[in-house]
Short mmCIF file of C-alpha atoms in Angstrom, two decimals:
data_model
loop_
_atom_site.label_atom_id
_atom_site.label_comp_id
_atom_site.label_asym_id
_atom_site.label_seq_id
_atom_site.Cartn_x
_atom_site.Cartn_y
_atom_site.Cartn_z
CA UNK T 16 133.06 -87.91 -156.91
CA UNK T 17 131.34 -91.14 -158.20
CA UNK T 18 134.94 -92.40 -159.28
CA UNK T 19 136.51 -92.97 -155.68
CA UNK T 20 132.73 -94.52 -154.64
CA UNK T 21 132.87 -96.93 -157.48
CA UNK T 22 136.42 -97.96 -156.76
CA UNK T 23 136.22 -98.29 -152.85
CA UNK T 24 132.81 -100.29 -153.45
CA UNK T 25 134.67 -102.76 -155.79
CA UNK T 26 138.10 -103.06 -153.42
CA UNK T 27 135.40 -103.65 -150.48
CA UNK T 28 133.64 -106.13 -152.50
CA UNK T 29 136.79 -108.03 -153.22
CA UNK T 30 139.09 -107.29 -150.43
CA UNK T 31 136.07 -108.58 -147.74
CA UNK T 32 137.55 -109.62 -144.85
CA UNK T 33 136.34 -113.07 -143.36
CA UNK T 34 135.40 -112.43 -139.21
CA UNK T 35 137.98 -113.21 -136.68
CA UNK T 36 136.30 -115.71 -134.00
CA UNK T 37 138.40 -113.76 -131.34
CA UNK T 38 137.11 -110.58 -132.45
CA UNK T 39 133.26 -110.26 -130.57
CA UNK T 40 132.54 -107.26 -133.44
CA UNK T 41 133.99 -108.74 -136.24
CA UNK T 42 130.26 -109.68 -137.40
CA UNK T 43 128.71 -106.44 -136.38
CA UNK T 44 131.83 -105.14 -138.35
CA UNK T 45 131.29 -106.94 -141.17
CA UNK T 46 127.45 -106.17 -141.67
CA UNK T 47 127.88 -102.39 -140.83
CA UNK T 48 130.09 -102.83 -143.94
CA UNK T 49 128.01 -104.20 -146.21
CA UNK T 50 125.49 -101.28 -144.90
CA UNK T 51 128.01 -98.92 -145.92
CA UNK T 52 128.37 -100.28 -149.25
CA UNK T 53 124.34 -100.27 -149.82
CA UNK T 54 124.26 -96.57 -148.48
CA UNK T 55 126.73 -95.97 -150.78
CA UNK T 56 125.21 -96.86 -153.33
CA UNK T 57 122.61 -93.86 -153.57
CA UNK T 58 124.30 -91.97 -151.39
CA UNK T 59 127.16 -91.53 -153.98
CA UNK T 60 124.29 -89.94 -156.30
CA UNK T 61 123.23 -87.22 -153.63
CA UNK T 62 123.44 -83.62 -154.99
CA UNK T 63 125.36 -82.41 -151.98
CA UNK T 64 129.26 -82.98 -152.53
CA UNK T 65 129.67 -83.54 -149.26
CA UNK T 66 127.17 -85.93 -148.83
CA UNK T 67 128.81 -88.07 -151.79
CA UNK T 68 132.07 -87.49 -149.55
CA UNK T 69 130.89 -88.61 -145.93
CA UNK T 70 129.83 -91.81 -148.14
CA UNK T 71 133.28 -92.34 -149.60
CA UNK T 72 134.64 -92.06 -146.26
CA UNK T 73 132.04 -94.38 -144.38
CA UNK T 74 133.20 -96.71 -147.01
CA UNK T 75 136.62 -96.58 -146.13
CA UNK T 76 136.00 -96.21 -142.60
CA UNK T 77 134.02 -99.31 -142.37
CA UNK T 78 136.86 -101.18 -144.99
CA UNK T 79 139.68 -100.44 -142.87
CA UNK T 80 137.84 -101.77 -139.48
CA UNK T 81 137.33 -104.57 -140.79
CA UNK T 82 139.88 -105.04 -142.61
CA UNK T 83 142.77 -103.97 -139.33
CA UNK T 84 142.34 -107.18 -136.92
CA UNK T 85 143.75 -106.57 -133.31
CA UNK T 86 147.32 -108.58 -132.56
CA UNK T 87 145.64 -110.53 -130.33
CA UNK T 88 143.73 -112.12 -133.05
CA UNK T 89 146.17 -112.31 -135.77
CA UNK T 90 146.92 -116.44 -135.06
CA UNK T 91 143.46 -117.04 -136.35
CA UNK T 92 143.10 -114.98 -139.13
CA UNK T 93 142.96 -117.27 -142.15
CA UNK T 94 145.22 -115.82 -144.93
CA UNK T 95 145.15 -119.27 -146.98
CA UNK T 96 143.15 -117.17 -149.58
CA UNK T 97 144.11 -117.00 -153.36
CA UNK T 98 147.46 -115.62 -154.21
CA UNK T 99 147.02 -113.35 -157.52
CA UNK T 100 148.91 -115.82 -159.26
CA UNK T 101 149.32 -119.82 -158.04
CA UNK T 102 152.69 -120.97 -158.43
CA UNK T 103 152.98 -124.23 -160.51
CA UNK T 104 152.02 -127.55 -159.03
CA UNK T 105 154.26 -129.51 -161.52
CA UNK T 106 156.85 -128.80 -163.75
CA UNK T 107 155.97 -128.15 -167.40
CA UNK T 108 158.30 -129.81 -170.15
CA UNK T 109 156.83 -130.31 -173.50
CA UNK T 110 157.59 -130.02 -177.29
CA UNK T 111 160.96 -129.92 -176.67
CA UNK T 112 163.43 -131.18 -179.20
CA UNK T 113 164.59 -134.85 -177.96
CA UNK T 114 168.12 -134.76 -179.32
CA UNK T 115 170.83 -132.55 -177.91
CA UNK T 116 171.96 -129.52 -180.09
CA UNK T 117 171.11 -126.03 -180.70
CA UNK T 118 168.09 -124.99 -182.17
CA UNK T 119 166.84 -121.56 -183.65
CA UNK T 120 164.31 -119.77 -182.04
CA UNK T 121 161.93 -117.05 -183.34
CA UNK T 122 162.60 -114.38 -181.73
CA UNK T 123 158.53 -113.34 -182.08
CA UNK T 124 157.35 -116.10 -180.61
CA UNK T 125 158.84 -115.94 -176.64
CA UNK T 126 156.50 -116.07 -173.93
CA UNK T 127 156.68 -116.29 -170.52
CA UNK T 128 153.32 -116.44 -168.57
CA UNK T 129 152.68 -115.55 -164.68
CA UNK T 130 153.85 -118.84 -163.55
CA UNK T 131 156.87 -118.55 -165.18
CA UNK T 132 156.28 -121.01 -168.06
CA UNK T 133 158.00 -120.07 -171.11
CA UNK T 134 156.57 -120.69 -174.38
CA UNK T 135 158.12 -120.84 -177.56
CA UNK T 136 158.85 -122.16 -181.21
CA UNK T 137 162.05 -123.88 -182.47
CA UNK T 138 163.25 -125.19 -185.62
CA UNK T 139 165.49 -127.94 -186.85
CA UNK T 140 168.56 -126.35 -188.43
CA UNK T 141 168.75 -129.00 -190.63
CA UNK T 142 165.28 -130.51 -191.43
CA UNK T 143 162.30 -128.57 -193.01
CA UNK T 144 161.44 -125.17 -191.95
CA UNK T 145 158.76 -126.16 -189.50
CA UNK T 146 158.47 -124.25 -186.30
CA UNK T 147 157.44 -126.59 -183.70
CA UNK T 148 155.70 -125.11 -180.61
CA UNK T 149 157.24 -125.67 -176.96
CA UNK T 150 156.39 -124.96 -173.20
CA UNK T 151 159.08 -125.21 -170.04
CA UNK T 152 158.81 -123.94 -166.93
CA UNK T 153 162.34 -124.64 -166.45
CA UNK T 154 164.45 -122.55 -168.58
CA UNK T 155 167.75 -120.84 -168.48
CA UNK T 156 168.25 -117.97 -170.20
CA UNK T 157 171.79 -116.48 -171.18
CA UNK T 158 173.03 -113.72 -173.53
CA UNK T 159 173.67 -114.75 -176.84
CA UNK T 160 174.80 -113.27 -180.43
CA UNK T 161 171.61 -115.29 -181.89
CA UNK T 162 168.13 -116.24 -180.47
CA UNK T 163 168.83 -120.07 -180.03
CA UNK T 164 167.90 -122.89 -177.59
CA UNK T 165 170.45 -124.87 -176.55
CA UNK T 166 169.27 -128.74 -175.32
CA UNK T 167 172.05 -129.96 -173.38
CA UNK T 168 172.58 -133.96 -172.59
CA UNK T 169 170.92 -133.83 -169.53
CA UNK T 170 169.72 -130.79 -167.44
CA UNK T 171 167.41 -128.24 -168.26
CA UNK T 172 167.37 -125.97 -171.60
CA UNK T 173 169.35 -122.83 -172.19
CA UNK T 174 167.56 -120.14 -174.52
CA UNK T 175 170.33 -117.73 -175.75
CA UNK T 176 168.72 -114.73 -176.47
CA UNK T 177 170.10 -111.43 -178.50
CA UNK T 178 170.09 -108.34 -176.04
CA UNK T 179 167.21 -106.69 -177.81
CA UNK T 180 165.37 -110.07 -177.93
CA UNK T 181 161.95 -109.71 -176.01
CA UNK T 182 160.10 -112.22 -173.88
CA UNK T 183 156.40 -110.72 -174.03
CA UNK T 184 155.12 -111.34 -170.57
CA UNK T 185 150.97 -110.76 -170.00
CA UNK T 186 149.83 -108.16 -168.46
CA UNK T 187 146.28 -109.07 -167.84
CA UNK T 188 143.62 -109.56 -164.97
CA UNK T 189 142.25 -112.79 -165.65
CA UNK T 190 143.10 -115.31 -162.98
CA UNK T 191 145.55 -117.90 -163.41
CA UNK T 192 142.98 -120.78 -164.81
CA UNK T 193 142.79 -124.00 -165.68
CA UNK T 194 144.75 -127.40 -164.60
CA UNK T 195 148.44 -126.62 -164.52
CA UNK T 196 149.74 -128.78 -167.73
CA UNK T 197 150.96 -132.12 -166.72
CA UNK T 198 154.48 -133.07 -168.06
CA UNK T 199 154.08 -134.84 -171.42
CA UNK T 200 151.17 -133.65 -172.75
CA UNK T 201 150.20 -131.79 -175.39
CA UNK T 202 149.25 -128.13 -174.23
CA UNK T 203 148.16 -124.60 -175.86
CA UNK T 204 148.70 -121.13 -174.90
CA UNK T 205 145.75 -120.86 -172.68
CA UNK T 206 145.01 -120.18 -169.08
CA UNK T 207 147.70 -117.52 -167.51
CA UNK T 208 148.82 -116.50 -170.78
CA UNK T 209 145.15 -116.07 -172.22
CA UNK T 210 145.62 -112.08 -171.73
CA UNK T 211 145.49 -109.59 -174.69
CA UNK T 212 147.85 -107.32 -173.13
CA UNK T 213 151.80 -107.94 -172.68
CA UNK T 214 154.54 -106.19 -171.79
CA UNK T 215 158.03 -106.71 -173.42
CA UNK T 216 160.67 -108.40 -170.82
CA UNK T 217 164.22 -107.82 -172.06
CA UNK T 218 166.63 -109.89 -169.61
CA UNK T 219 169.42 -108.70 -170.48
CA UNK T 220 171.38 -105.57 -169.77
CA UNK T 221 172.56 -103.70 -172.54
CA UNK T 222 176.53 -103.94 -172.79
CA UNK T 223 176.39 -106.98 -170.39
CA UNK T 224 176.76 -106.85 -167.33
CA UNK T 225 176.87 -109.62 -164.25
CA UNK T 226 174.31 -110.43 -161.63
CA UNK T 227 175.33 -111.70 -157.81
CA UNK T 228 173.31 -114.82 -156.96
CA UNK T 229 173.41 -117.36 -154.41
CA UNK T 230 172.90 -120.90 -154.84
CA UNK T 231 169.91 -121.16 -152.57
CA UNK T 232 166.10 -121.14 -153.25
CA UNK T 233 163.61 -119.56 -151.85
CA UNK T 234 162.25 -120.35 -148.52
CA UNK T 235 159.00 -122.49 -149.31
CA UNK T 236 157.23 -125.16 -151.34
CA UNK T 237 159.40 -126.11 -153.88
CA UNK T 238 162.51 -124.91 -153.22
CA UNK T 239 165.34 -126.68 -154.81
CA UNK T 240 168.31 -124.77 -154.30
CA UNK T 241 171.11 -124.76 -151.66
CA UNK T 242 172.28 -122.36 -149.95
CA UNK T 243 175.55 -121.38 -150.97
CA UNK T 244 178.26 -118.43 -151.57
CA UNK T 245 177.70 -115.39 -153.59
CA UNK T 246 178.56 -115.50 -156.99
CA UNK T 247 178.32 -113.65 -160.08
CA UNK T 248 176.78 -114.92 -163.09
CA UNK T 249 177.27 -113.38 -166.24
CA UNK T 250 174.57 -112.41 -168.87
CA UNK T 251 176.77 -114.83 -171.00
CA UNK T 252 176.31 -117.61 -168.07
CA UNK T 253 173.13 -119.57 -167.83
CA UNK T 254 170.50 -119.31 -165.30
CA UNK T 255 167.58 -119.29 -164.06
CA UNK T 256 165.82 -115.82 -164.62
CA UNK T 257 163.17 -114.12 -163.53
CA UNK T 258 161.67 -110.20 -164.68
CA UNK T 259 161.45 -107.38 -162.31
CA UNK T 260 158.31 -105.65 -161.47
CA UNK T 261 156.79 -103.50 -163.76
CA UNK T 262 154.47 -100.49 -163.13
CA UNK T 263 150.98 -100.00 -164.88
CA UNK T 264 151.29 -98.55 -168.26
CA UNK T 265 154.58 -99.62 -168.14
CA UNK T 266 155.54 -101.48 -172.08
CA UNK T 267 158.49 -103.11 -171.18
CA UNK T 268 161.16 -103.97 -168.55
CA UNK T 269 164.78 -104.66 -168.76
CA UNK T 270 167.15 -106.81 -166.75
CA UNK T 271 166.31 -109.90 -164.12
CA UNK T 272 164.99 -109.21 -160.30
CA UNK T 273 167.25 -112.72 -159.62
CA UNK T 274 168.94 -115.01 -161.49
CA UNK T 275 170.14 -118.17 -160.27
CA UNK T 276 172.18 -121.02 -161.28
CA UNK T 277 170.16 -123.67 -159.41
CA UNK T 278 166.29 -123.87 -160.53
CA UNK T 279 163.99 -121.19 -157.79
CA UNK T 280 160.99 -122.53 -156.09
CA UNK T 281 157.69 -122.62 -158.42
CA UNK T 282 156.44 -119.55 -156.36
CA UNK T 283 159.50 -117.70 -156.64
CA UNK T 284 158.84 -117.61 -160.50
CA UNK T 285 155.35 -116.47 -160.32
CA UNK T 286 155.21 -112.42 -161.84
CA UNK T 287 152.11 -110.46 -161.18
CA UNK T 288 151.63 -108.10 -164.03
CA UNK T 289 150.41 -104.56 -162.12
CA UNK T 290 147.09 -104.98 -164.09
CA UNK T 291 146.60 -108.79 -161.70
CA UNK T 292 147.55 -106.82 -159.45
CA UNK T 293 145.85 -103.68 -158.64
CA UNK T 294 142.93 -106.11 -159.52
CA UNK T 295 143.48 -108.58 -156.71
CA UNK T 296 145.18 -106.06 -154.14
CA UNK T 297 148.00 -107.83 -153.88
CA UNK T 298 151.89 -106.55 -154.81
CA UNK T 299 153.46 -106.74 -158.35
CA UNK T 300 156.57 -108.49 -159.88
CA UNK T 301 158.15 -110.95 -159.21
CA UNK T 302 157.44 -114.31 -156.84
CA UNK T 303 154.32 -111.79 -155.04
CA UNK T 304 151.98 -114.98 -155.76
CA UNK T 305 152.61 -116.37 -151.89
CA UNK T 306 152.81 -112.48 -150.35
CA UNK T 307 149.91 -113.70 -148.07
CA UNK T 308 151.13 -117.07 -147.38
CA UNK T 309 154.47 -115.39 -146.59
CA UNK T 310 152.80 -113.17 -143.94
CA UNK T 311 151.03 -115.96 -142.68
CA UNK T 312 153.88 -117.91 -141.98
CA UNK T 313 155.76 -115.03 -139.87
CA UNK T 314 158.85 -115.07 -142.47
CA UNK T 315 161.53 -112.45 -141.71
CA UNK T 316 162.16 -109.58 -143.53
CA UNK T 317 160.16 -107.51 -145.82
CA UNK T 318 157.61 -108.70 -147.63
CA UNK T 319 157.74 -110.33 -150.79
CA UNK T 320 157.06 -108.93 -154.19
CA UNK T 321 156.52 -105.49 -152.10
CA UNK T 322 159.31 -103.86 -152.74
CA UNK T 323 161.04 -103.22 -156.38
CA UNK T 324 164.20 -105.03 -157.94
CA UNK T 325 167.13 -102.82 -157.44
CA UNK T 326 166.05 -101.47 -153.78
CA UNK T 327 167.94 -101.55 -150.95
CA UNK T 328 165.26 -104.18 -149.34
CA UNK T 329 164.30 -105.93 -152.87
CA UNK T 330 164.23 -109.77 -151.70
CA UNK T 331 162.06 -111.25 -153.65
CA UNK T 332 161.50 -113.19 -151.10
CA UNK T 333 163.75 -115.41 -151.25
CA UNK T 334 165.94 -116.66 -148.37
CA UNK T 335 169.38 -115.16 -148.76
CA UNK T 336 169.03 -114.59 -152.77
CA UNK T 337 170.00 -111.24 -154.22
CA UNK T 338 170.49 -109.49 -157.27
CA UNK T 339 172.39 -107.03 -158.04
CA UNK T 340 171.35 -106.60 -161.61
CA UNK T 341 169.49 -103.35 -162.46
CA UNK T 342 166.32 -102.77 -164.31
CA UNK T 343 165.09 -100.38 -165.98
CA UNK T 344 161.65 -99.20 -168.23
CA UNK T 345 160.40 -97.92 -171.44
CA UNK K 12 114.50 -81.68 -123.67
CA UNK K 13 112.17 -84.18 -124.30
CA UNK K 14 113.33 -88.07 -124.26
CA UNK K 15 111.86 -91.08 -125.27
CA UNK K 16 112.05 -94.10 -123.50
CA UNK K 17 110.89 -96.33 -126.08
CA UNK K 18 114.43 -97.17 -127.81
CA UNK K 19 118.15 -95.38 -128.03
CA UNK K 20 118.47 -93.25 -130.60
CA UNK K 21 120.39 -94.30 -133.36
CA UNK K 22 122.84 -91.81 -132.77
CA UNK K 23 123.29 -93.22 -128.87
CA UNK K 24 123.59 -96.49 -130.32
CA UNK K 25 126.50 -95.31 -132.36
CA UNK K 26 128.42 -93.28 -129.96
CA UNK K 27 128.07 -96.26 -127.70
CA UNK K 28 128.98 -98.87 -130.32
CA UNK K 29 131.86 -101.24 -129.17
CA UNK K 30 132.07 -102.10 -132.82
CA UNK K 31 133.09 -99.00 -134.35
CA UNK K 32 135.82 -96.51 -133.41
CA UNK K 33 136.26 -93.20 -133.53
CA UNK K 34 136.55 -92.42 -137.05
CA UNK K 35 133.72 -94.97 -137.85
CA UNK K 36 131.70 -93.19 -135.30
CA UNK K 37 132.12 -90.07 -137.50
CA UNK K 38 131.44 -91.59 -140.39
CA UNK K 39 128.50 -93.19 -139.57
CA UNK K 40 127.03 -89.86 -138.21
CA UNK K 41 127.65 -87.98 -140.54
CA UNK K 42 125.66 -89.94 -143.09
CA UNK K 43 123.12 -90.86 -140.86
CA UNK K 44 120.40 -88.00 -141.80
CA UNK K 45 120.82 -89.18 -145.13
CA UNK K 46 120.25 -92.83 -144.99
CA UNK K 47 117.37 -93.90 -145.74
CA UNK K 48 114.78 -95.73 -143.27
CA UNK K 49 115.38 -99.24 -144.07
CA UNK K 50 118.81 -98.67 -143.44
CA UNK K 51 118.28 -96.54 -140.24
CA UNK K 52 116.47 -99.72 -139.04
CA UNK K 53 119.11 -102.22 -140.55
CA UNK K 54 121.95 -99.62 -139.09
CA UNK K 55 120.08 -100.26 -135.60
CA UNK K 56 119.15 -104.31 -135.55
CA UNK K 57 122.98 -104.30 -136.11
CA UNK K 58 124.25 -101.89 -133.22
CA UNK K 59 121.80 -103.56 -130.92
CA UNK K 60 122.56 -106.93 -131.77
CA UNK K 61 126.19 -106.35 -131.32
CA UNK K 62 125.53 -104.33 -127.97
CA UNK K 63 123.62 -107.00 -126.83
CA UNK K 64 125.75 -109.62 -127.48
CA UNK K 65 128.69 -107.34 -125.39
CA UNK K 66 126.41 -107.00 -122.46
CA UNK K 67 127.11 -103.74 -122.93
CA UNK K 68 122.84 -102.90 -123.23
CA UNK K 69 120.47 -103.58 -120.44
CA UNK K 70 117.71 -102.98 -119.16
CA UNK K 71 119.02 -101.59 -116.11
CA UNK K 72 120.57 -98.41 -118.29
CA UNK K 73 118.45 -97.75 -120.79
CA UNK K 74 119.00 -94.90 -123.61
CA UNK K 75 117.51 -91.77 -123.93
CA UNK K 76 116.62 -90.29 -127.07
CA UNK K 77 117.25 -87.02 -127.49
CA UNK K 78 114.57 -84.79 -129.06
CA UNK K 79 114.91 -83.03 -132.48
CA UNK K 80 117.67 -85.72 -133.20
CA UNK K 81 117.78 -86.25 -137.27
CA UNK K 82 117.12 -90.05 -138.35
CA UNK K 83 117.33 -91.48 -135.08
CA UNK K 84 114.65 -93.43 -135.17
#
C-alpha cells in the first residue's frame, strides 16, 4: 500500500494547484491538502490496511478539490506555468558546412533533443576524415539510399537518411535547462539532450510511403507557415519532421506525427519523452510543451500532444495540419 | 447525550465545511480517529478559519459536540 501513498504524495507535491481569488475555499482547500499530505505521511505506515487506504484516498480527495476549479473561476486561473518542455526561443544553426554540397553523415551520431534540435557529425567527402560536430533546429529530413546532409544554396538543410537510420531522441526527466544556444556560437550536447536514456526515432516508413501535410503552421508563437492545400509529401521529398509519441518502456518509434514542407512553429517541434512526462503530468509526444498554454488560450479542438499520431483526433495541435503517416513501435 | 458547548466537534466542523464536498467529507472522517492531535487541532484552525471567513459560523448557532465522538476535540 505504501506505493500509491508515495506516488499521490509526490503528484500532490508537484501538481499543487495555486488558489483561485474567486474561489472563497481555495485556501482552506489548499491547507487541508497539505494536512492530508502530513497525515499521510504516518498514516501510510499504520498496521490497519484500511487505515493506509482512507489515507490514499484523503490524498486524492483533497488533490482533486483542489485541483477541479468551478467554471466560474476558470478566467483567473493562471496556467502560465512551465510546459514539460520550452519550445526554442531562437533558432539554432551551427557547425554547419558553409559551402553547398552533400556531406556524409554518421549514421551513430543523430540526435534530436526535446526542442527539436538535431545534432549531428558530418564529413568532407573530399578533405581529411574529420567529423565535425553540428546543431540545427531547422532540418529537413527525407529518405535516402545513404545517410547524407544535403546544404542547399540557400534554405535550410536536408539530412537524407537510410530507412533503418535512427535519430536517438532522449528519453529523460531532467528539465529542459540552460540558455537556448544563440545562433553562431559554439555549443555542446548539454541541457535537453543531457539524458542517459534515448529512444530510437526511425522517420521513415519501411517501403516508403507518403504523408498528407498542409502548408500551414501551427496556431501560436512562432508559426511560420501558411495555410494552404493538402498535399502529399513523399518520404523521398523533404520536410520538416517531427516523431510521434512514444509510450514508457517503449525503445523506439517509427514514422513522423507531421511533416511539413514549410518550417512548424518552435513549440510544435517540442517532443516530451513519456519519462518528462509522467514526471511533470503533462501529455507525451509531440508539440505537448504548450498543452497548458493551449488550454489557456481556449483553442478549439482537442488538446494537444493528448492524443496519439495516427488517431482519428491526433492534431498535434496544429491549426489545420495532419498526417496521415503511420507509426508504429518496437 | 451529553454536549459540550465549548467548541464544534471536529466532526461538525467537517460535515459543515463549505470547503470540502462530499467525498472529501468522507475522507476526512474516516481518517479522523487516526490523526494525530496536532493535526486534529491544525484540521480545526483550518475548518474554522474557513467557516468564519464564509459567515457560515456564529455565535448565534453554535455547535454541539456530540459525546463519545472519536478525535473530535
Amino acid at each position: 500500500m505504501a506505493t500509491p501513498v508515495v506516488f499521490l504524495l509526490e503528484m500532490a507535491t508537484r501538481m499543487k494547484p495555486r488558489p483561485s481569488k474567486l474561489d472563497p475555499h481555495a485556501e482552506a482547500r489548499l491547507r487541508l491538502l497539505d494536512l492530508a499530505e502530513d497525515a499521510s505521511r504516518y498514516l501510510r505506515r499504520h498496521a490497519e490496511p484500511s487505515v493506509r487506504v482512507a489515507a490514499a484516498l484523503l490524498l486524492a480527495s483533497s488533490l482533486a478539490a483542489c485541483s477541479s476549479e468551478s467554471p466560474s473561476s476558470t478566467a483567473d486561473i493562471d496556467f502560465t506555468e512551465a510546459p514539460a518542455v520550452p519550445p526554442l526561443t531562437e533558432e539554432v544553426k551551427t557547425g554547419l558546412p558553409t559551402a553547398p554540397g552533400t556531406y556524409p553523415v554518421s549514421p551513430t551520431s543523430l540526435k534530436r533533443d526535446a526542442q527539436g534540435v538535431y545534432d549531428f557529425t558530418w564529413k568532407n567527402p573530399t578533405g581529411p576524415e574529420t567529423w565535425t560536430q553540428s546543431r540545427a533546429s531547422l532540418v529537413k529530413l527525407a529518405q535516402g539510399d545513404a545517410d547524407t546532409l544535403e546544404v542547399p544554396d540557400s534554405g535550410d538543410p536536408t539530412l537524407r537518411l537510410k530507412p533503418d537510420t535512427a535519430i536517438s531522441l532522449p528519453d529523460d526527466d531532467a528539465p529542459t535547462a540552460g540558455p537556448t544556444p544563440t545562433p553562431g556560437t559554439s555549443t555542446s550536447s548539454t541541457g535537453s539532450s543531457g539524458g542517459n536514456r534515448s529512444i530510437l526515432w526511425f522517420p521513415f516508413p519501411i517501403g516508403g510511403g507518403t504523408t498528407i501535410v498542409t502548408g500551414g503552421g501551427r496556431a501560436g508563437t512562432g508559426a511560420t507557415g501558411s495555410t494552404g492545400s493538402t498535399q502529399p509529401v513523399a518520404a523521398t521529398t523533404p520536410a520538416y519532421r517531427d516523431p510521434p509519441a512514444a509510450t514508457p518502456g517503449q525503445g523506439s518509434v517509427r514514422g513522423s506525427s507531421s511533416s511539413s514542407v514549410t518550417p512548424p512553429s518552435t513549440s510544435a517541434r517540442t517532443w516530451t519523452s513519456p519519462t518528462r512526462a509522467a514526471a511533470t503530468g503533462q501529455a507525451g509526444g509531440p508539440g505537448s510543451g504548450t498543452a497548458a498554454s493551449s488550454r489557456a488560450g481556449s483553442l478549439s479542438g482537442p488538446a494537444s500532444g493528448a492524443a496519439r499520431p495516427g488517431s482519428s483526433s491526433f492534431s498535434g495541435g496544429k491549426s489545420g495540419s495532419t498526417s496521415s503517416s503511420s507509426s508504429s513501435s518496437s | 447525550m451529553a454536549a459540550s458547548r465549548k467548541e464544534p466537534s471536529l466532526t461538525q466542523l467537517i460535515r459543515r465545511s463549505p470547503a470540502l464536498d462530499a467525498a472529501a467529507r468522507r475522507r476526512w472522517l474516516a481518517v479522523l480517529p487516526h490523526l494525530t492531535a496536532e493535526d486534529r487541532e491544525r484540521l480545526r484552525a483550518i475548518l474554522v478559519g474557513d467557516l468564519a471567513a464564509a459567515n457560515d459560523l456564529t455565535i448565534q448557532s453554535p455547535i454541539y459536540v456530540e459525546a463519545g465522538e472519536q478525535g473530535g476535540g
